[in-house]
XYZ file of N, CA, C and O in Angstrom:
580
model
N 3.247 -0.632 21.013
C 3.886 -1.053 19.788
C 5.154 -0.219 19.604
O 5.141 0.980 19.774
N 6.214 -0.860 19.251
C 7.472 -0.165 19.006
C 7.786 -0.208 17.521
O 7.240 -1.012 16.788
N 8.666 0.661 17.086
C 9.102 0.624 15.693
C 9.993 -0.594 15.493
O 10.947 -0.794 16.227
N 9.645 -1.420 14.508
C 10.427 -2.612 14.259
C 10.457 -2.918 12.765
O 9.443 -2.813 12.097
N 11.605 -3.266 12.247
C 11.669 -3.670 10.843
C 11.284 -5.139 10.693
O 11.339 -5.902 11.647
N 10.874 -5.541 9.520
C 10.725 -6.959 9.217
C 9.371 -7.583 9.393
O 9.242 -8.786 9.268
N 8.320 -6.831 9.695
C 7.004 -7.437 9.899
C 6.165 -7.190 8.640
O 5.233 -6.412 8.632
N 6.544 -7.866 7.538
C 5.859 -7.697 6.265
C 5.859 -9.041 5.562
O 6.652 -9.922 5.886
N 4.946 -9.220 4.608
C 4.755 -10.552 4.057
C 4.099 -10.513 2.680
O 3.554 -9.487 2.270
N 4.137 -11.659 1.996
C 3.465 -11.864 0.719
C 2.632 -13.126 0.816
O 3.120 -14.169 1.271
N 1.383 -13.046 0.385
C 0.503 -14.205 0.303
C 0.139 -14.407 -1.163
O -0.448 -13.513 -1.780
N 0.531 -15.553 -1.704
C 0.141 -15.914 -3.076
C -1.055 -16.843 -2.987
O -0.976 -17.883 -2.362
N -2.151 -16.455 -3.618
C -3.349 -17.283 -3.670
C -3.692 -17.512 -5.141
O -3.081 -16.909 -6.024
N -4.646 -18.397 -5.440
C -4.913 -18.731 -6.843
C -5.199 -17.530 -7.761
O -4.780 -17.523 -8.897
N -5.882 -16.500 -7.276
C -6.253 -15.382 -8.144
C -5.776 -14.030 -7.640
O -6.119 -13.009 -8.216
N -4.997 -14.025 -6.561
C -4.593 -12.748 -5.972
C -3.233 -12.897 -5.290
O -2.910 -13.944 -4.744
N -2.449 -11.833 -5.377
C -1.224 -11.701 -4.592
C -1.474 -10.561 -3.609
O -1.861 -9.458 -4.018
N -1.274 -10.831 -2.323
C -1.500 -9.818 -1.293
C -0.182 -9.535 -0.600
O 0.471 -10.444 -0.084
N 0.201 -8.274 -0.607
C 1.400 -7.832 0.091
C 0.959 -7.112 1.352
O 0.174 -6.160 1.294
N 1.447 -7.569 2.499
C 1.177 -6.910 3.772
C 2.405 -6.134 4.204
O 3.496 -6.692 4.309
N 2.237 -4.845 4.410
C 3.333 -3.980 4.842
C 3.140 -3.584 6.292
O 2.002 -3.478 6.770
N 4.232 -3.348 6.978
C 4.192 -2.890 8.365
C 4.533 -1.413 8.388
O 5.644 -1.018 8.029
N 3.572 -0.589 8.780
C 3.764 0.864 8.748
C 4.267 1.435 10.063
O 4.260 2.642 10.263
N 4.724 0.560 10.937
C 5.459 0.916 12.144
C 4.673 1.663 13.194
O 3.783 1.087 13.756
N 4.991 2.896 13.486
C 4.577 3.605 14.692
C 3.073 3.595 14.931
O 2.293 3.493 13.991
N 2.694 3.715 16.193
C 1.290 3.630 16.572
C 0.401 4.728 16.036
O -0.551 4.473 15.334
N 0.675 5.988 16.337
C -0.260 7.047 15.977
C 0.184 7.939 14.838
O -0.614 8.613 14.240
N 1.467 7.992 14.537
C 1.941 8.880 13.481
C 1.373 8.510 12.137
O 0.578 7.581 12.013
N 1.793 9.179 11.107
C 1.220 8.895 9.799
C 1.659 7.559 9.204
O 1.093 7.117 8.229
N 2.653 6.907 9.756
C 3.095 5.607 9.247
C 4.194 5.732 8.223
O 4.286 6.716 7.499
N 5.061 4.707 8.188
C 6.163 4.695 7.236
C 6.646 3.269 7.030
O 6.415 2.409 7.865
N 7.297 3.023 5.878
C 7.861 1.694 5.610
C 9.375 1.743 5.501
O 10.016 0.711 5.350
N 9.958 2.927 5.558
C 11.411 3.077 5.605
C 11.722 4.375 6.356
O 10.848 5.215 6.526
N 12.945 4.501 6.806
C 13.324 5.718 7.511
C 14.608 5.537 8.280
O 15.188 4.445 8.308
N 15.046 6.616 8.923
C 16.311 6.595 9.659
C 16.318 5.546 10.765
O 17.308 4.856 10.964
N 15.212 5.400 11.487
C 15.210 4.498 12.639
C 15.110 3.020 12.241
O 15.562 2.156 12.978
N 14.519 2.721 11.092
C 14.338 1.313 10.704
C 15.100 0.929 9.445
O 15.148 -0.244 9.088
N 15.652 1.888 8.733
C 16.394 1.575 7.517
C 15.475 1.352 6.325
O 14.310 1.739 6.330
N 16.021 0.709 5.290
C 15.307 0.524 4.029
C 14.983 -0.934 3.713
O 14.582 -1.249 2.601
N 15.141 -1.839 4.669
C 14.950 -3.267 4.369
C 13.553 -3.572 3.828
O 13.408 -4.329 2.876
N 12.517 -3.004 4.451
C 11.158 -3.291 4.006
C 10.914 -2.705 2.606
O 10.332 -3.369 1.742
N 11.366 -1.492 2.371
C 11.185 -0.872 1.056
C 11.934 -1.662 -0.016
O 11.403 -1.900 -1.106
N 13.154 -2.091 0.280
C 13.916 -2.906 -0.670
C 13.220 -4.243 -0.925
O 13.143 -4.719 -2.058
N 12.691 -4.859 0.137
C 11.936 -6.108 0.001
C 10.702 -5.879 -0.879
O 10.395 -6.708 -1.750
N 10.005 -4.767 -0.668
C 8.816 -4.457 -1.464
C 9.184 -4.348 -2.940
O 8.496 -4.917 -3.795
N 10.260 -3.665 -3.253
C 10.683 -3.524 -4.647
C 11.009 -4.885 -5.256
O 10.571 -5.201 -6.376
N 11.752 -5.717 -4.533
C 12.083 -7.060 -5.035
C 10.823 -7.912 -5.223
O 10.684 -8.633 -6.223
N 9.910 -7.839 -4.273
C 8.682 -8.642 -4.332
C 7.799 -8.195 -5.493
O 7.277 -9.027 -6.242
N 7.644 -6.897 -5.668
C 6.856 -6.387 -6.793
C 7.500 -6.767 -8.128
O 6.797 -7.102 -9.087
N 8.818 -6.740 -8.188
C 9.527 -7.128 -9.414
C 9.270 -8.594 -9.734
O 8.991 -8.953 -10.894
N 9.325 -9.474 -8.720
C 9.038 -10.904 -8.946
C 7.599 -11.106 -9.427
O 7.341 -11.901 -10.337
N 6.662 -10.382 -8.819
C 5.258 -10.497 -9.238
C 5.113 -10.026 -10.684
O 4.465 -10.684 -11.505
N 5.717 -8.902 -11.020
C 5.636 -8.384 -12.385
C 6.258 -9.358 -13.382
O 5.701 -9.598 -14.455
N 7.391 -9.944 -13.020
C 8.055 -10.898 -13.920
C 7.254 -12.187 -14.098
O 7.407 -12.876 -15.100
N 6.393 -12.507 -13.141
C 5.595 -13.738 -13.236
C 4.363 -13.569 -14.118
O 3.720 -14.553 -14.481
N 4.055 -12.338 -14.476
C 2.890 -12.087 -15.322
C 3.268 -12.298 -16.783
O 4.122 -11.605 -17.311
N 2.614 -13.290 -17.413
C 2.893 -13.575 -18.816
C 1.587 -13.801 -19.563
O 0.647 -14.394 -19.029
N 1.530 -13.344 -20.801
C 0.383 -13.594 -21.686
C -0.959 -13.365 -21.007
O -1.843 -14.213 -21.052
N -1.110 -12.229 -20.384
C -2.351 -11.854 -19.689
C -2.714 -12.796 -18.552
O -3.840 -12.827 -18.096
N -1.777 -13.633 -18.118
C -1.993 -14.499 -16.968
C -1.512 -13.739 -15.741
O -0.325 -13.678 -15.471
N -2.441 -13.137 -15.031
C -2.045 -12.308 -13.901
C -3.055 -12.410 -12.773
O -4.251 -12.533 -12.994
N -2.524 -12.382 -11.567
C -3.350 -12.284 -10.375
C -3.620 -10.821 -10.087
O -2.854 -9.945 -10.490
N -4.682 -10.550 -9.347
C -4.894 -9.210 -8.820
C -3.794 -8.944 -7.796
O -3.296 -9.865 -7.148
N -3.401 -7.701 -7.665
C -2.377 -7.319 -6.701
C -2.978 -6.367 -5.676
O -3.428 -5.276 -6.026
N -2.992 -6.814 -4.420
C -3.511 -6.012 -3.313
C -2.357 -5.688 -2.384
O -1.574 -6.568 -2.021
N -2.258 -4.423 -1.999
C -1.305 -4.016 -0.971
C -2.121 -3.619 0.256
O -3.054 -2.806 0.159
N -1.795 -4.210 1.387
C -2.491 -3.928 2.641
C -1.497 -3.350 3.640
O -0.376 -3.848 3.782
N -1.915 -2.293 4.321
C -1.053 -1.610 5.281
C -1.938 -0.955 6.333
O -3.067 -0.558 6.036
N -1.458 -0.849 7.555
C -2.294 -0.304 8.620
C -2.589 1.189 8.431
O -3.737 1.612 8.433
N -1.562 2.001 8.287
C -1.757 3.447 8.137
C -2.174 3.764 6.704
O -1.583 3.252 5.768
N -3.167 4.629 6.508
C -3.648 4.897 5.148
C -2.753 5.874 4.380
O -2.372 6.921 4.906
N -2.432 5.534 3.134
C -1.719 6.488 2.290
C -2.545 7.756 2.057
O -2.003 8.847 1.957
N -3.875 7.593 1.960
C -4.793 8.730 1.829
C -5.819 8.643 2.950
O -6.369 7.585 3.213
N -6.085 9.782 3.596
C -7.112 9.824 4.639
C -7.639 11.246 4.737
O -6.885 12.206 4.639
N -8.943 11.346 4.947
C -9.572 12.653 5.071
C -10.385 12.736 6.359
O -11.389 13.411 6.421
N -9.941 12.003 7.373
C -10.659 12.061 8.631
C -10.147 11.046 9.624
O -9.830 9.921 9.274
N -10.012 11.463 10.867
C -9.570 10.567 11.926
C -8.067 10.561 12.084
O -7.549 10.758 13.167
N -7.334 10.310 11.039
C -5.869 10.323 11.029
C -5.422 10.877 9.683
O -6.141 10.789 8.687
N -4.213 11.383 9.659
C -3.713 12.003 8.437
C -3.206 10.973 7.430
O -2.978 9.812 7.766
N -3.037 11.429 6.203
C -2.458 10.600 5.144
C -0.991 10.334 5.434
O -0.310 11.151 6.055
N -0.492 9.209 4.957
C 0.920 8.848 5.108
C 1.654 9.178 3.803
O 1.909 8.310 2.970
N 1.991 10.438 3.641
C 2.582 10.940 2.400
C 3.946 10.301 2.123
O 4.236 9.892 0.993
N 4.819 10.218 3.139
C 6.148 9.621 2.943
C 6.037 8.137 2.591
O 6.786 7.631 1.752
N 5.105 7.443 3.223
C 4.907 6.026 2.921
C 4.405 5.854 1.485
O 4.874 4.974 0.753
N 3.478 6.711 1.063
C 2.976 6.654 -0.309
C 4.114 6.887 -1.302
O 4.202 6.185 -2.316
N 4.999 7.824 -1.015
C 6.146 8.083 -1.898
C 7.054 6.852 -1.987
O 7.528 6.502 -3.078
N 7.291 6.180 -0.860
C 8.097 4.949 -0.872
C 7.411 3.850 -1.689
O 8.051 3.140 -2.464
N 6.099 3.705 -1.510
C 5.358 2.696 -2.263
C 5.403 3.010 -3.759
O 5.620 2.116 -4.580
N 5.205 4.280 -4.117
C 5.246 4.677 -5.526
C 6.614 4.409 -6.147
O 6.711 3.930 -7.273
N 7.670 4.706 -5.410
C 9.015 4.479 -5.924
C 9.270 2.986 -6.155
O 9.816 2.591 -7.187
N 8.852 2.151 -5.212
C 9.015 0.704 -5.360
C 8.225 0.193 -6.571
O 8.731 -0.620 -7.349
N 7.011 0.693 -6.746
C 6.185 0.276 -7.885
C 6.818 0.707 -9.204
O 6.849 -0.066 -10.173
N 7.322 1.927 -9.243
C 7.957 2.430 -10.467
C 9.182 1.590 -10.817
O 9.359 1.189 -11.971
N 10.024 1.307 -9.826
C 11.214 0.497 -10.068
C 10.864 -0.915 -10.524
O 11.565 -1.504 -11.347
N 9.776 -1.458 -9.997
C 9.363 -2.829 -10.331
C 8.536 -2.896 -11.604
O 8.342 -3.973 -12.165
N 8.006 -1.770 -12.052
C 7.201 -1.749 -13.268
C 5.804 -2.290 -13.100
O 5.216 -2.842 -14.021
N 5.229 -2.112 -11.904
C 3.898 -2.654 -11.609
C 3.218 -1.769 -10.579
O 3.873 -1.189 -9.717
N 1.894 -1.635 -10.679
C 1.112 -0.883 -9.696
C 0.075 -1.827 -9.081
O -0.368 -2.782 -9.738
N -0.326 -1.567 -7.837
C -1.362 -2.415 -7.227
C -2.722 -2.175 -7.871
O -2.985 -1.106 -8.425
N -3.576 -3.174 -7.774
C -4.949 -3.032 -8.247
C -5.822 -2.350 -7.202
O -6.820 -1.724 -7.539
N -5.429 -2.487 -5.933
C -6.142 -1.830 -4.834
C -5.194 -1.748 -3.641
O -4.313 -2.595 -3.476
N -5.374 -0.707 -2.829
C -4.613 -0.559 -1.585
C -5.620 -0.507 -0.444
O -6.554 0.306 -0.461
N -5.417 -1.393 0.534
C -6.301 -1.470 1.702
C -5.569 -0.941 2.929
O -4.394 -1.266 3.129
N -6.251 -0.166 3.743
C -5.667 0.370 4.970
C -6.741 0.449 6.043
O -7.906 0.145 5.803
N -6.330 0.890 7.220
C -7.251 1.041 8.349
C -6.826 2.282 9.131
O -6.705 3.346 8.561
N -6.590 2.135 10.413
C -6.086 3.159 11.336
C -7.122 4.236 11.640
O -7.416 4.476 12.790
N -7.659 4.917 10.630
C -8.729 5.890 10.866
C -10.010 5.096 11.138
O -10.332 4.164 10.416
N -10.736 5.469 12.163
C -11.918 4.702 12.590
C -13.152 5.132 11.805
O -14.087 5.741 12.332
N -13.134 4.814 10.521
C -14.230 5.143 9.625
C -14.014 4.378 8.318
O -13.072 3.593 8.200
N -14.889 4.611 7.355
C -14.725 4.022 6.020
C -14.525 5.165 5.030
O -15.295 6.131 5.024
N -13.484 5.047 4.214
C -13.214 6.031 3.177
C -12.787 5.289 1.918
O -12.180 4.223 2.002
N -13.102 5.877 0.770
C -12.655 5.302 -0.501
C -12.189 6.440 -1.394
O -12.904 7.413 -1.594
N -10.988 6.287 -1.880
C -10.393 7.262 -2.787
C -10.072 6.541 -4.085
O -9.647 5.388 -4.062
N -10.262 7.209 -5.212
C -9.819 6.675 -6.495
C -8.676 7.559 -6.962
O -8.855 8.755 -7.178
N -7.521 6.967 -7.096
C -6.331 7.705 -7.508
C -6.099 7.484 -8.999
O -6.014 6.355 -9.468
N -6.013 8.571 -9.735
C -5.698 8.515 -11.160
C -4.196 8.674 -11.324
O -3.619 9.670 -10.884
N -3.564 7.682 -11.954
C -2.120 7.664 -12.132
C -1.814 7.385 -13.593
O -2.475 6.540 -14.220
N -0.835 8.079 -14.149
C -0.316 7.720 -15.461
C 0.871 6.798 -15.215
O 1.846 7.178 -14.564
N 0.754 5.563 -15.704
C 1.786 4.552 -15.476
C 2.018 3.798 -16.773
O 1.072 3.280 -17.363
N 3.255 3.759 -17.219
C 3.602 3.129 -18.500
C 2.745 3.698 -19.626
O 2.186 2.966 -20.447
N 2.594 5.013 -19.641
C 1.840 5.745 -20.668
C 0.360 5.380 -20.714
O -0.301 5.571 -21.731
N -0.163 4.825 -19.634
C -1.593 4.508 -19.552
C -2.195 5.195 -18.339
O -1.543 5.338 -17.306
N -3.459 5.590 -18.464
C -4.186 6.116 -17.312
C -4.704 4.944 -16.497
O -5.399 4.069 -17.020
N -4.336 4.924 -15.226
C -4.712 3.832 -14.331
C -5.480 4.414 -13.151
O -5.093 5.447 -12.606
N -6.571 3.770 -12.774
C -7.324 4.163 -11.588
C -7.107 3.103 -10.508
O -7.356 1.924 -10.750
N -6.660 3.553 -9.344
C -6.379 2.643 -8.243
C -7.247 3.033 -7.051
O -7.150 4.156 -6.553
N -8.105 2.125 -6.578
C -8.880 2.417 -5.373
C -8.008 2.283 -4.117
O -7.239 1.328 -3.984
N -8.124 3.253 -3.242
C -7.489 3.224 -1.924
C -8.631 3.215 -0.917
O -9.414 4.153 -0.858
N -8.709 2.132 -0.155
C -9.825 1.954 0.776
C -9.308 1.989 2.202
O -8.344 1.308 2.539
N -9.954 2.797 3.026
C -9.688 2.842 4.461
C -10.895 2.191 5.130
O -12.011 2.692 5.011
N -10.668 1.076 5.801
C -11.750 0.370 6.482
C -11.316 0.134 7.925
O -10.887 -0.954 8.291
N -11.397 1.179 8.722
C -10.948 1.116 10.102
C -12.082 1.170 11.098
O -11.940 1.707 12.187
N -13.221 0.608 10.728
C -14.403 0.725 11.578
C -14.580 -0.427 12.551
O -15.598 -0.526 13.201
N -13.578 -1.291 12.670
C -13.722 -2.435 13.552
C -13.231 -2.189 14.967
O -13.321 -3.060 15.809
N -12.718 -1.021 15.252
C -12.132 -0.750 16.560
C -12.982 0.173 17.402
O -14.191 0.002 17.517
N -12.338 1.163 17.942
C -13.007 2.106 18.827
C -14.056 2.928 18.095
O -14.391 2.645 16.962
N -14.527 4.002 18.735
C -15.589 4.832 18.174
C -15.260 5.364 16.791
O -14.105 5.483 16.392
N -16.283 5.691 16.061
C -16.150 6.179 14.691
C -15.596 7.605 14.691
O -16.031 8.454 15.465
N -14.640 7.872 13.802
C -14.087 9.215 13.614
C -14.780 9.875 12.445
O -15.052 9.233 11.429
N -15.073 11.170 12.552
C -15.755 11.858 11.433
C -14.826 11.999 10.231
O -13.610 12.029 10.361
N -15.439 12.083 9.067
C -14.719 12.271 7.809
C -15.116 13.620 7.243
O -16.305 13.969 7.234
N -14.146 14.370 6.737
C -14.447 15.643 6.092
C -15.128 15.375 4.761
O -14.870 14.358 4.109
N -15.997 16.283 4.318
C -16.664 16.095 3.023
C -15.635 15.977 1.897
O -14.606 16.669 1.913
N -15.886 15.100 0.942
C -15.001 14.905 -0.193
C -15.171 15.995 -1.225
O -16.134 16.770 -1.201
N -14.204 16.070 -2.101
C -14.310 17.007 -3.216
C -14.006 16.287 -4.523
O -13.654 15.149 -4.546
């Protein structure tokens, strides 16, 4: 797999909007923008999140799922993608919307993190799920705290 821009998408379904991001490199922590690929995907993410936020009216809203290969949070098998998480957070802040859940893989195990975020003066809990158990052997996970 090589680093390539442009492999990202949006799926609108009756009750859910799913954004698929391409986190690029094979083994590193993953990223959605950077010197080698530019900012096209991050800019697209901000525009897409803004359109989704603008489409929400009178409590008529779909769930918002963001799916990406490299995990923003990981405690075993592979490291967290801190720079990618910062890019995602910035896009969400600019668009005025946060995901309801973030799905990832890459680490060959199952992990679930609940992230507490203050957003628009409200406490929001966002589950981050790593479900990378469909590939090679299982990687150990460090005990949670």
